[in-house]
């Protein structure tokens, strides 16, 4: 696999650190925990979408686009990183938001990621929960074309084979760090949503014959649906990088027991995990993705799921800007 064959623009601060968390590891009394700090990718408060956007925005530039369109929830980290990337590359940005969280408080609608979207000057359109988001983006694109613009549509979460290349690269990056630092990684865990992160990581791990199991903690869909979505994208991504056939259905494992009442709805486990990491290690996680992923990992450590593992890597996918949007929904009393 040679990722330099694919067009790419530099947006992220790379490599991100692979950081040992001694105080958390001791507190949990299980395996040693390392965090791959993809919350530190550097663009507009960072996060996992920036790696994907290095490839997606390069494709947009190659297609002579002058405006990018994408979609997500109101507190979408992906939308915020896309808006920042568009600014850096001199493009306009149009965001279509699904009002996915019912009875959202004021801060959710005005602070956190959406405040940053406004600072970046993105144009925002809102549609009702359950809308066909691809159709909504197509309508925006048609309007822009009628005005003589050249729009480029980025799918929700930047999850297609082009975006997933960012996470193929991330797997290669932490494998090389683990090799250098002599860390034997026994398991990799992260939050999984639109599937590009998990799909890219599994392609990178399989192509490297690393023999490391990968676990996605779901934040939205039920297990089978999530695994099928990841599997489909992983197969397409392997094809796209010229490594067809390296991913099998068994390689794709998601645990969707930590979603709680639904996407973007806080859970007690998430709240506890966010406080624990802040207070033991000074690291901020987010209420929608990485906090629920972490809650899942912590619970599974307690249940002995990783009992054979000496070292676990948790890929921190970012999102802490979302904490401000959730200020009234988080319990900081601990
Ligand atoms: C988007 C996102 C994820 C999920 O990544 P996918 O590639 O969509 O599965 C996880 N964590 C954060 C903070 C995100 O913004």
Tab-separated table of C-alpha atoms and ligand atoms in Angstrom:
chain	number	residue	atom	x	y	z
A	1	UNK	CA	0.000	0.000	0.000
A	2	UNK	CA	1.354	3.376	-0.963
A	3	UNK	CA	-0.869	6.234	0.220
A	4	UNK	CA	1.277	8.854	-1.520
A	5	UNK	CA	-0.425	7.747	-4.735
A	6	UNK	CA	-3.549	9.591	-3.573
A	7	UNK	CA	-3.978	13.366	-3.722
A	8	UNK	CA	-3.636	14.896	-0.260
A	9	UNK	CA	-3.441	18.358	1.267
A	10	UNK	CA	-1.762	19.021	4.586
A	11	UNK	CA	-4.301	20.033	7.256
A	12	UNK	CA	-3.386	17.986	10.331
A	13	UNK	CA	-0.519	18.182	12.786
A	14	UNK	CA	0.994	14.746	12.329
A	15	UNK	CA	2.050	12.427	13.767
A	16	UNK	CA	-0.247	12.761	16.759
A	17	UNK	CA	1.266	11.469	20.025
A	18	UNK	CA	0.773	7.915	21.286
A	19	UNK	CA	0.523	8.695	24.975
A	20	UNK	CA	0.647	6.365	27.978
A	21	UNK	CA	-1.959	7.033	30.698
A	22	UNK	CA	-0.344	5.688	33.894
A	23	UNK	CA	-2.847	7.144	36.345
A	24	UNK	CA	-5.891	5.857	34.495
A	25	UNK	CA	-4.270	2.442	33.976
A	26	UNK	CA	-3.513	2.148	37.699
A	27	UNK	CA	-7.001	3.347	38.640
A	28	UNK	CA	-8.692	0.739	36.447
A	29	UNK	CA	-6.316	-2.049	37.494
A	30	UNK	CA	-6.402	-3.679	34.056
A	31	UNK	CA	-4.189	-3.383	31.010
A	32	UNK	CA	-1.890	-0.422	30.409
A	33	UNK	CA	-3.802	2.189	28.459
A	34	UNK	CA	-2.352	4.306	25.708
A	35	UNK	CA	-4.211	7.026	23.866
A	36	UNK	CA	-3.603	7.866	20.227
A	37	UNK	CA	-4.149	11.615	20.442
A	38	UNK	CA	-6.167	12.307	17.301
A	39	UNK	CA	-7.944	14.969	19.334
A	40	UNK	CA	-4.694	16.861	18.688
A	41	UNK	CA	-4.817	16.996	14.882
A	42	UNK	CA	-4.750	20.772	15.253
A	43	UNK	CA	-7.410	22.101	12.891
A	44	UNK	CA	-10.112	24.162	14.638
A	45	UNK	CA	-9.656	22.261	17.957
A	46	UNK	CA	-8.809	18.991	16.195
A	47	UNK	CA	-10.442	15.588	15.840
A	48	UNK	CA	-10.588	12.594	13.560
A	49	UNK	CA	-12.274	14.258	10.565
A	50	UNK	CA	-9.124	16.265	9.814
A	51	UNK	CA	-7.204	13.191	8.630
A	52	UNK	CA	-10.097	12.267	6.331
A	53	UNK	CA	-10.337	15.837	5.042
A	54	UNK	CA	-6.690	15.791	3.926
A	55	UNK	CA	-7.771	13.345	1.212
A	56	UNK	CA	-11.326	14.625	0.634
A	57	UNK	CA	-10.334	18.268	0.232
A	58	UNK	CA	-7.509	17.299	-2.133
A	59	UNK	CA	-10.097	15.495	-4.269
A	60	UNK	CA	-12.361	18.566	-4.141
A	61	UNK	CA	-9.484	20.807	-5.261
A	62	UNK	CA	-8.620	18.433	-8.079
A	63	UNK	CA	-12.243	18.660	-9.238
A	64	UNK	CA	-11.951	22.489	-9.205
A	65	UNK	CA	-14.567	22.880	-6.475
A	66	UNK	CA	-14.999	26.315	-4.924
A	67	UNK	CA	-17.506	25.266	-2.272
A	68	UNK	CA	-17.867	22.130	-0.127
A	69	UNK	CA	-21.154	20.836	1.240
A	70	UNK	CA	-21.497	18.410	4.119
A	71	UNK	CA	-24.047	17.329	6.718
A	72	UNK	CA	-24.364	16.190	10.306
A	73	UNK	CA	-25.994	16.906	13.656
A	74	UNK	CA	-26.017	20.495	14.973
A	75	UNK	CA	-23.000	19.676	17.199
A	76	UNK	CA	-21.195	17.826	14.398
A	77	UNK	CA	-17.421	17.742	14.862
A	78	UNK	CA	-17.125	16.763	11.221
A	79	UNK	CA	-18.988	19.878	10.075
A	80	UNK	CA	-16.745	22.087	12.226
A	81	UNK	CA	-13.517	20.551	10.874
A	82	UNK	CA	-14.845	20.800	7.307
A	83	UNK	CA	-15.694	24.490	7.822
A	84	UNK	CA	-12.158	25.114	9.122
A	85	UNK	CA	-10.549	23.181	6.247
A	86	UNK	CA	-12.595	25.159	3.708
A	87	UNK	CA	-11.308	28.436	5.206
A	88	UNK	CA	-7.703	27.256	5.091
A	89	UNK	CA	-8.060	26.313	1.415
A	90	UNK	CA	-10.041	29.391	0.348
A	91	UNK	CA	-13.311	27.571	-0.326
A	92	UNK	CA	-16.838	28.321	0.855
A	93	UNK	CA	-18.637	25.824	3.111
A	94	UNK	CA	-22.329	24.905	3.270
A	95	UNK	CA	-23.566	22.792	6.191
A	96	UNK	CA	-26.867	20.927	6.347
A	97	UNK	CA	-27.843	20.069	9.917
A	98	UNK	CA	-30.324	17.437	10.977
A	99	UNK	CA	-32.181	18.424	14.143
A	100	UNK	CA	-31.321	14.990	15.552
A	101	UNK	CA	-31.459	15.776	19.273
A	102	UNK	CA	-34.964	16.587	20.521
A	103	UNK	CA	-35.607	19.391	23.070
A	104	UNK	CA	-32.031	20.595	22.731
A	105	UNK	CA	-31.008	23.288	25.234
A	106	UNK	CA	-29.860	26.743	24.174
A	107	UNK	CA	-26.125	25.962	24.418
A	108	UNK	CA	-26.539	22.939	22.125
A	109	UNK	CA	-28.019	25.187	19.452
A	110	UNK	CA	-25.597	28.107	19.800
A	111	UNK	CA	-22.319	27.084	21.485
A	112	UNK	CA	-19.646	24.405	21.031
A	113	UNK	CA	-19.146	23.244	17.458
A	114	UNK	CA	-21.915	25.358	15.958
A	115	UNK	CA	-20.381	28.536	17.386
A	116	UNK	CA	-17.113	27.599	15.654
A	117	UNK	CA	-18.982	26.910	12.375
A	118	UNK	CA	-20.313	30.464	12.550
A	119	UNK	CA	-16.874	31.886	13.320
A	120	UNK	CA	-15.571	30.054	10.243
A	121	UNK	CA	-18.323	31.720	8.208
A	122	UNK	CA	-20.022	28.515	7.076
A	123	UNK	CA	-23.581	28.820	5.763
A	124	UNK	CA	-25.988	26.675	7.743
A	125	UNK	CA	-29.308	25.115	6.678
A	126	UNK	CA	-31.386	22.999	9.070
A	127	UNK	CA	-33.699	20.108	8.218
A	128	UNK	CA	-35.979	17.972	10.384
A	129	UNK	CA	-34.907	14.751	12.070
A	130	UNK	CA	-35.226	11.783	9.739
A	131	UNK	CA	-34.790	13.852	6.549
A	132	UNK	CA	-32.966	12.351	3.572
A	133	UNK	CA	-29.660	14.134	4.188
A	134	UNK	CA	-28.100	13.186	0.851
A	135	UNK	CA	-31.120	14.589	-0.985
A	136	UNK	CA	-30.877	17.755	1.124
A	137	UNK	CA	-27.193	18.176	0.157
A	138	UNK	CA	-28.062	17.569	-3.525
A	139	UNK	CA	-30.611	20.392	-3.354
A	140	UNK	CA	-27.983	22.756	-1.946
A	141	UNK	CA	-25.570	21.650	-4.709
A	142	UNK	CA	-28.175	22.274	-7.434
A	143	UNK	CA	-28.798	25.808	-6.094
A	144	UNK	CA	-25.068	26.520	-6.085
A	145	UNK	CA	-24.595	25.202	-9.627
A	146	UNK	CA	-27.438	27.452	-10.804
A	147	UNK	CA	-25.397	30.347	-9.386
A	148	UNK	CA	-22.310	29.284	-11.360
A	149	UNK	CA	-20.506	27.634	-8.426
A	150	UNK	CA	-18.707	24.283	-8.432
A	151	UNK	CA	-19.845	22.402	-5.321
A	152	UNK	CA	-18.246	19.234	-3.895
A	153	UNK	CA	-20.332	17.035	-1.608
A	154	UNK	CA	-18.582	15.371	1.332
A	155	UNK	CA	-20.677	12.558	2.845
A	156	UNK	CA	-21.653	12.694	6.541
A	157	UNK	CA	-18.598	12.055	8.713
A	158	UNK	CA	-16.382	12.146	5.613
A	159	UNK	CA	-16.938	8.404	5.418
A	160	UNK	CA	-16.245	7.065	1.947
A	161	UNK	CA	-13.149	5.261	0.644
A	162	UNK	CA	-11.351	8.580	0.038
A	163	UNK	CA	-11.926	9.831	3.602
A	164	UNK	CA	-11.156	6.422	5.123
A	165	UNK	CA	-7.613	6.685	3.703
A	166	UNK	CA	-6.948	9.072	6.596
A	167	UNK	CA	-7.476	6.191	9.023
A	168	UNK	CA	-5.505	3.691	6.975
A	169	UNK	CA	-2.699	6.187	7.478
A	170	UNK	CA	-3.450	6.547	11.208
A	171	UNK	CA	-3.058	2.770	11.696
A	172	UNK	CA	0.311	2.826	9.911
A	173	UNK	CA	1.314	5.793	12.059
A	174	UNK	CA	0.609	4.219	15.465
A	175	UNK	CA	2.097	0.887	14.401
A	176	UNK	CA	5.316	2.668	13.605
A	177	UNK	CA	5.182	4.510	16.963
A	178	UNK	CA	4.543	1.229	18.793
A	179	UNK	CA	7.465	-0.380	16.980
A	180	UNK	CA	9.761	2.499	17.847
A	181	UNK	CA	8.641	2.622	21.511
A	182	UNK	CA	8.542	-1.199	21.815
A	183	UNK	CA	4.867	-1.321	22.808
A	184	UNK	CA	3.097	-4.589	22.082
A	185	UNK	CA	-0.461	-3.493	21.303
A	186	UNK	CA	-2.991	-6.201	22.186
A	187	UNK	CA	-6.217	-4.375	21.310
A	188	UNK	CA	-7.305	-1.108	19.704
A	189	UNK	CA	-10.561	0.575	20.769
A	190	UNK	CA	-12.363	3.700	19.512
A	191	UNK	CA	-15.809	5.243	19.065
A	192	UNK	CA	-17.501	4.324	15.769
A	193	UNK	CA	-20.230	6.315	14.013
A	194	UNK	CA	-20.276	6.918	10.268
A	195	UNK	CA	-17.748	4.037	9.919
A	196	UNK	CA	-14.805	5.696	8.135
A	197	UNK	CA	-12.506	5.552	11.143
A	198	UNK	CA	-13.017	1.861	11.835
A	199	UNK	CA	-12.977	0.932	8.133
A	200	UNK	CA	-9.707	2.782	7.547
A	201	UNK	CA	-8.065	1.422	10.698
A	202	UNK	CA	-8.914	-2.196	9.879
A	203	UNK	CA	-7.538	-1.844	6.356
A	204	UNK	CA	-4.291	-0.384	7.733
A	205	UNK	CA	-4.008	-3.082	10.413
A	206	UNK	CA	-4.777	-5.957	8.032
A	207	UNK	CA	-2.489	-4.672	5.299
A	208	UNK	CA	0.311	-4.538	7.879
A	209	UNK	CA	-0.451	-8.071	9.148
A	210	UNK	CA	-0.390	-6.520	12.617
A	211	UNK	CA	-2.668	-9.157	14.126
A	212	UNK	CA	-4.316	-6.673	16.478
A	213	UNK	CA	-8.072	-6.918	17.112
A	214	UNK	CA	-10.027	-3.692	16.645
A	215	UNK	CA	-13.164	-2.843	18.620
A	216	UNK	CA	-15.526	-0.024	17.691
A	217	UNK	CA	-17.840	1.239	20.425
A	218	UNK	CA	-21.062	2.311	18.704
A	219	UNK	CA	-22.743	5.655	19.373
A	220	UNK	CA	-25.773	5.343	17.160
A	221	UNK	CA	-26.880	2.183	15.323
A	222	UNK	CA	-27.426	-1.349	16.687
A	223	UNK	CA	-24.497	-3.819	16.457
A	224	UNK	CA	-25.329	-5.727	13.265
A	225	UNK	CA	-26.249	-2.596	11.346
A	226	UNK	CA	-23.071	-0.836	12.499
A	227	UNK	CA	-20.831	-3.805	11.675
A	228	UNK	CA	-22.383	-4.190	8.206
A	229	UNK	CA	-21.859	-0.490	7.502
A	230	UNK	CA	-18.203	-0.682	8.561
A	231	UNK	CA	-17.631	-3.931	6.666
A	232	UNK	CA	-19.031	-2.530	3.415
A	233	UNK	CA	-16.847	0.574	3.643
A	234	UNK	CA	-13.767	-1.437	4.686
A	235	UNK	CA	-14.153	-3.693	1.628
A	236	UNK	CA	-14.512	-0.642	-0.637
A	237	UNK	CA	-11.538	1.058	0.992
A	238	UNK	CA	-9.324	-2.038	0.624
A	239	UNK	CA	-10.313	-2.133	-3.059
A	240	UNK	CA	-9.561	1.550	-3.445
A	241	UNK	CA	-6.011	1.229	-2.059
A	242	UNK	CA	-5.306	-1.822	-4.204
A	243	UNK	CA	-5.514	-4.369	-1.398
A	244	UNK	CA	-8.786	-6.082	-2.365
A	245	UNK	CA	-9.783	-9.074	-0.249
A	246	UNK	CA	-7.763	-8.327	2.903
A	247	UNK	CA	-10.780	-7.622	5.133
A	248	UNK	CA	-13.144	-10.358	6.275
A	249	UNK	CA	-16.492	-9.947	8.016
A	250	UNK	CA	-14.975	-11.354	11.245
A	251	UNK	CA	-12.471	-8.507	11.396
A	252	UNK	CA	-15.298	-6.048	12.010
A	253	UNK	CA	-16.401	-5.953	15.644
A	254	UNK	CA	-18.645	-3.320	17.155
A	255	UNK	CA	-20.120	-3.201	20.644
A	256	UNK	CA	-23.244	-1.029	20.646
A	257	UNK	CA	-24.252	-1.532	24.291
A	258	UNK	CA	-23.184	1.981	25.326
A	259	UNK	CA	-25.388	4.136	23.068
A	260	UNK	CA	-27.936	4.782	25.831
A	261	UNK	CA	-31.178	6.498	24.809
A	262	UNK	CA	-29.803	7.470	21.407
A	263	UNK	CA	-27.304	9.433	19.345
A	264	UNK	CA	-26.074	12.516	21.170
A	265	UNK	CA	-28.082	11.767	24.320
A	266	UNK	CA	-25.790	11.797	27.386
A	267	UNK	CA	-25.368	8.627	29.467
A	268	UNK	CA	-24.183	8.292	33.050
A	269	UNK	CA	-21.245	6.163	31.926
A	270	UNK	CA	-20.161	8.844	29.449
A	271	UNK	CA	-20.456	11.545	32.101
A	272	UNK	CA	-18.339	9.521	34.570
A	273	UNK	CA	-15.744	8.688	31.914
A	274	UNK	CA	-15.375	12.328	30.862
A	275	UNK	CA	-14.814	13.395	34.496
A	276	UNK	CA	-12.445	10.494	35.203
A	277	UNK	CA	-10.144	11.248	32.257
A	278	UNK	CA	-10.173	14.970	32.959
A	279	UNK	CA	-9.370	14.481	36.635
A	280	UNK	CA	-6.804	11.673	36.320
A	281	UNK	CA	-5.021	12.651	33.125
A	282	UNK	CA	-6.135	16.199	32.243
A	283	UNK	CA	-7.471	14.983	28.884
A	284	UNK	CA	-10.851	16.154	27.569
A	285	UNK	CA	-13.202	13.725	25.849
A	286	UNK	CA	-16.597	14.507	24.292
A	287	UNK	CA	-20.218	13.700	25.200
A	288	UNK	CA	-21.320	12.197	21.862
A	289	UNK	CA	-18.484	9.945	20.673
A	290	UNK	CA	-15.182	9.593	22.503
A	291	UNK	CA	-16.827	9.819	25.953
A	292	UNK	CA	-19.215	6.963	25.149
A	293	UNK	CA	-16.370	4.986	23.563
A	294	UNK	CA	-14.324	5.447	26.691
A	295	UNK	CA	-17.268	4.489	28.915
A	296	UNK	CA	-17.533	1.273	26.900
A	297	UNK	CA	-13.833	0.494	27.197
A	298	UNK	CA	-13.812	1.154	30.953
A	299	UNK	CA	-16.868	-1.037	31.528
A	300	UNK	CA	-15.425	-3.833	29.405
A	301	UNK	CA	-12.117	-3.687	31.333
A	302	UNK	CA	-14.139	-4.122	34.540
A	303	UNK	CA	-15.890	-7.142	33.034
A	304	UNK	CA	-12.575	-8.785	32.105
A	305	UNK	CA	-13.138	-8.514	28.345
A	306	UNK	CA	-9.481	-7.524	27.835
A	307	UNK	CA	-8.066	-9.892	30.481
A	308	UNK	CA	-5.481	-11.305	28.039
A	309	UNK	CA	-4.298	-7.831	27.039
A	310	UNK	CA	-1.212	-6.099	28.473
A	311	UNK	CA	-1.601	-2.918	26.419
A	312	UNK	CA	-4.644	-1.270	24.876
A	313	UNK	CA	-4.638	1.706	22.537
A	314	UNK	CA	-7.714	3.931	22.658
A	315	UNK	CA	-7.905	6.143	19.590
A	316	UNK	CA	-9.099	9.518	20.862
A	317	UNK	CA	-11.154	10.865	17.968
A	318	UNK	CA	-11.614	14.330	19.518
A	319	UNK	CA	-14.814	16.313	19.944
A	320	UNK	CA	-14.117	18.269	23.136
A	321	UNK	CA	-15.561	21.438	21.532
A	322	UNK	CA	-18.911	19.655	21.936
A	323	UNK	CA	-18.573	19.869	25.734
A	324	UNK	CA	-19.588	23.532	25.547
A	325	UNK	CA	-22.747	22.664	23.632
A	326	UNK	CA	-23.573	20.119	26.355
A	327	UNK	CA	-22.764	22.403	29.304
A	328	UNK	CA	-26.232	22.194	30.853
A	329	UNK	CA	-26.525	18.419	30.280
A	330	UNK	CA	-23.311	17.362	32.005
A	331	UNK	CA	-23.044	16.709	35.710
A	332	UNK	CA	-19.717	18.077	36.886
A	333	UNK	CA	-20.294	17.223	40.552
A	334	UNK	CA	-18.966	13.692	39.950
B	1	LIG	C1	-17.103	11.437	13.828
B	1	LIG	C2	-16.542	11.107	15.141
B	1	LIG	C3	-16.328	9.767	15.528
B	1	LIG	C4	-16.729	8.602	14.696
B	1	LIG	O1	-15.920	8.413	13.568
B	1	LIG	P1	-16.574	7.752	12.271
B	1	LIG	O2	-15.476	7.747	11.295
B	1	LIG	O3	-17.720	8.652	11.900
B	1	LIG	O4	-17.059	6.409	12.633
B	1	LIG	C5	-15.771	9.530	16.755
B	1	LIG	N1	-15.437	10.538	17.577
B	1	LIG	C6	-15.641	11.826	17.263
B	1	LIG	C7	-15.280	12.870	18.250
B	1	LIG	C8	-16.199	12.159	16.023
B	1	LIG	O5	-16.392	13.447	15.722
